[in-house]
Amino acid sequence: MTLLYLVRHGETDWNRARRIQGSTDIPLNDLGRSQAREAGDLLARRRFDAVVASPLSRAAETGSIIAERLGLTAPELVPEVAERRYGDAEGLTGEQVEARFPTGTPVPGRESRGALVARVLPALAAIAARYGDGASVVVATHGAVIRAVVNHVSPDTDAHLGVPIRNGSIHSFEFVGDALTLREFDDPIEVESERPGTYAFEYQNALERDAADPA
């Protein structure tokens, strides 16, 4: 069994303004760096072998802060765990998205959820295989990536519907053989990562809330 702890990057100014980031490379703000340090302190309750990260600076810096907190080397950057691409919607607020792309309107350049899962899952499997059985690895990544993985591995439960993936939150998974599963939600690290200060579901970007968003 290999444990993977997926951590959403800390806050950016676009997060604060509720702008869709996607592949746009927006750096952490000061609160985001503080959130990354808090996540690192929580993760330090357990032993980890490595940190990997998306190459987008908000995730790469989050991973670097966490790695320093854990006494590990700088994170390996893995392009396949970068955020979902939102094409022409990037940089827009939820209200602007709804005005420009009403429900059911295709967004040019948007990566489908299916395509996102198809690039992320093999990358996570490769990370698990590289570090091997018994290893624990932190993956600093993005909200839509974590949402896609959660939905893929637990499609028949509504336990996470309406629960936002907060900046700095930690979500633990395990690989046994080729099977990826979400760990129990009594994981003390995960419980702490969703402590008071979590956001309403509306904080998630408008396209991730859109049921008509293409799979």
Coordinates of N, CA and C in Angstrom, one line a residue, residues 2 15 25 44 55-56 65-66 85 100 113 135 153 173 188 198 207 215:
T2 N 0.5 2.2 -0.9 CA 1.2 3.5 -0.9 C 0.2 4.6 -0.6
N15 N -7.9 33.5 -6.4 CA -8.8 32.8 -5.5 C -9.7 33.8 -4.7
D25 N -0.9 30.9 -14.6 CA 0.1 30.7 -13.4 C 0.0 31.9 -12.5
A44 N 3.2 17.1 9.3 CA 4.4 16.7 10.1 C 4.0 15.8 11.3
P55 N 3.6 21.9 -11.5 CA 4.6 22.9 -11.8 C 4.1 24.4 -11.8
L56 N 2.7 24.5 -11.7 CA 2.2 25.9 -11.6 C 2.7 26.5 -10.3
I65 N 7.1 24.7 0.5 CA 6.9 25.1 1.9 C 6.6 23.8 2.7
I66 N 5.8 22.9 2.2 CA 5.5 21.7 2.9 C 6.7 20.8 3.1
R85 N -7.5 22.7 -17.3 CA -7.5 23.9 -18.2 C -8.9 24.4 -18.5
R100 N -21.2 35.1 -19.9 CA -20.6 34.8 -21.2 C -20.9 33.4 -21.7
R113 N -13.7 16.9 -18.0 CA -13.4 16.2 -16.8 C -12.8 14.8 -17.1
A135 N 5.3 3.5 1.2 CA 5.7 4.9 1.1 C 4.5 5.9 1.4
V153 N -13.0 7.9 -7.7 CA -12.8 6.8 -6.9 C -14.0 6.5 -6.0
F173 N -5.4 9.4 0.1 CA -5.8 8.2 -0.7 C -4.8 7.1 -0.5
P188 N -7.1 11.9 11.1 CA -7.0 13.2 11.9 C -6.4 14.3 11.2
T198 N -13.5 26.9 6.8 CA -13.8 26.4 5.5 C -14.8 27.2 4.8
L207 N -17.5 26.9 -13.0 CA -17.6 25.8 -13.9 C -17.5 24.4 -13.2
A215 N -18.2 16.0 -19.3 CA -17.4 15.0 -18.6 C -16.3 14.6 -19.5

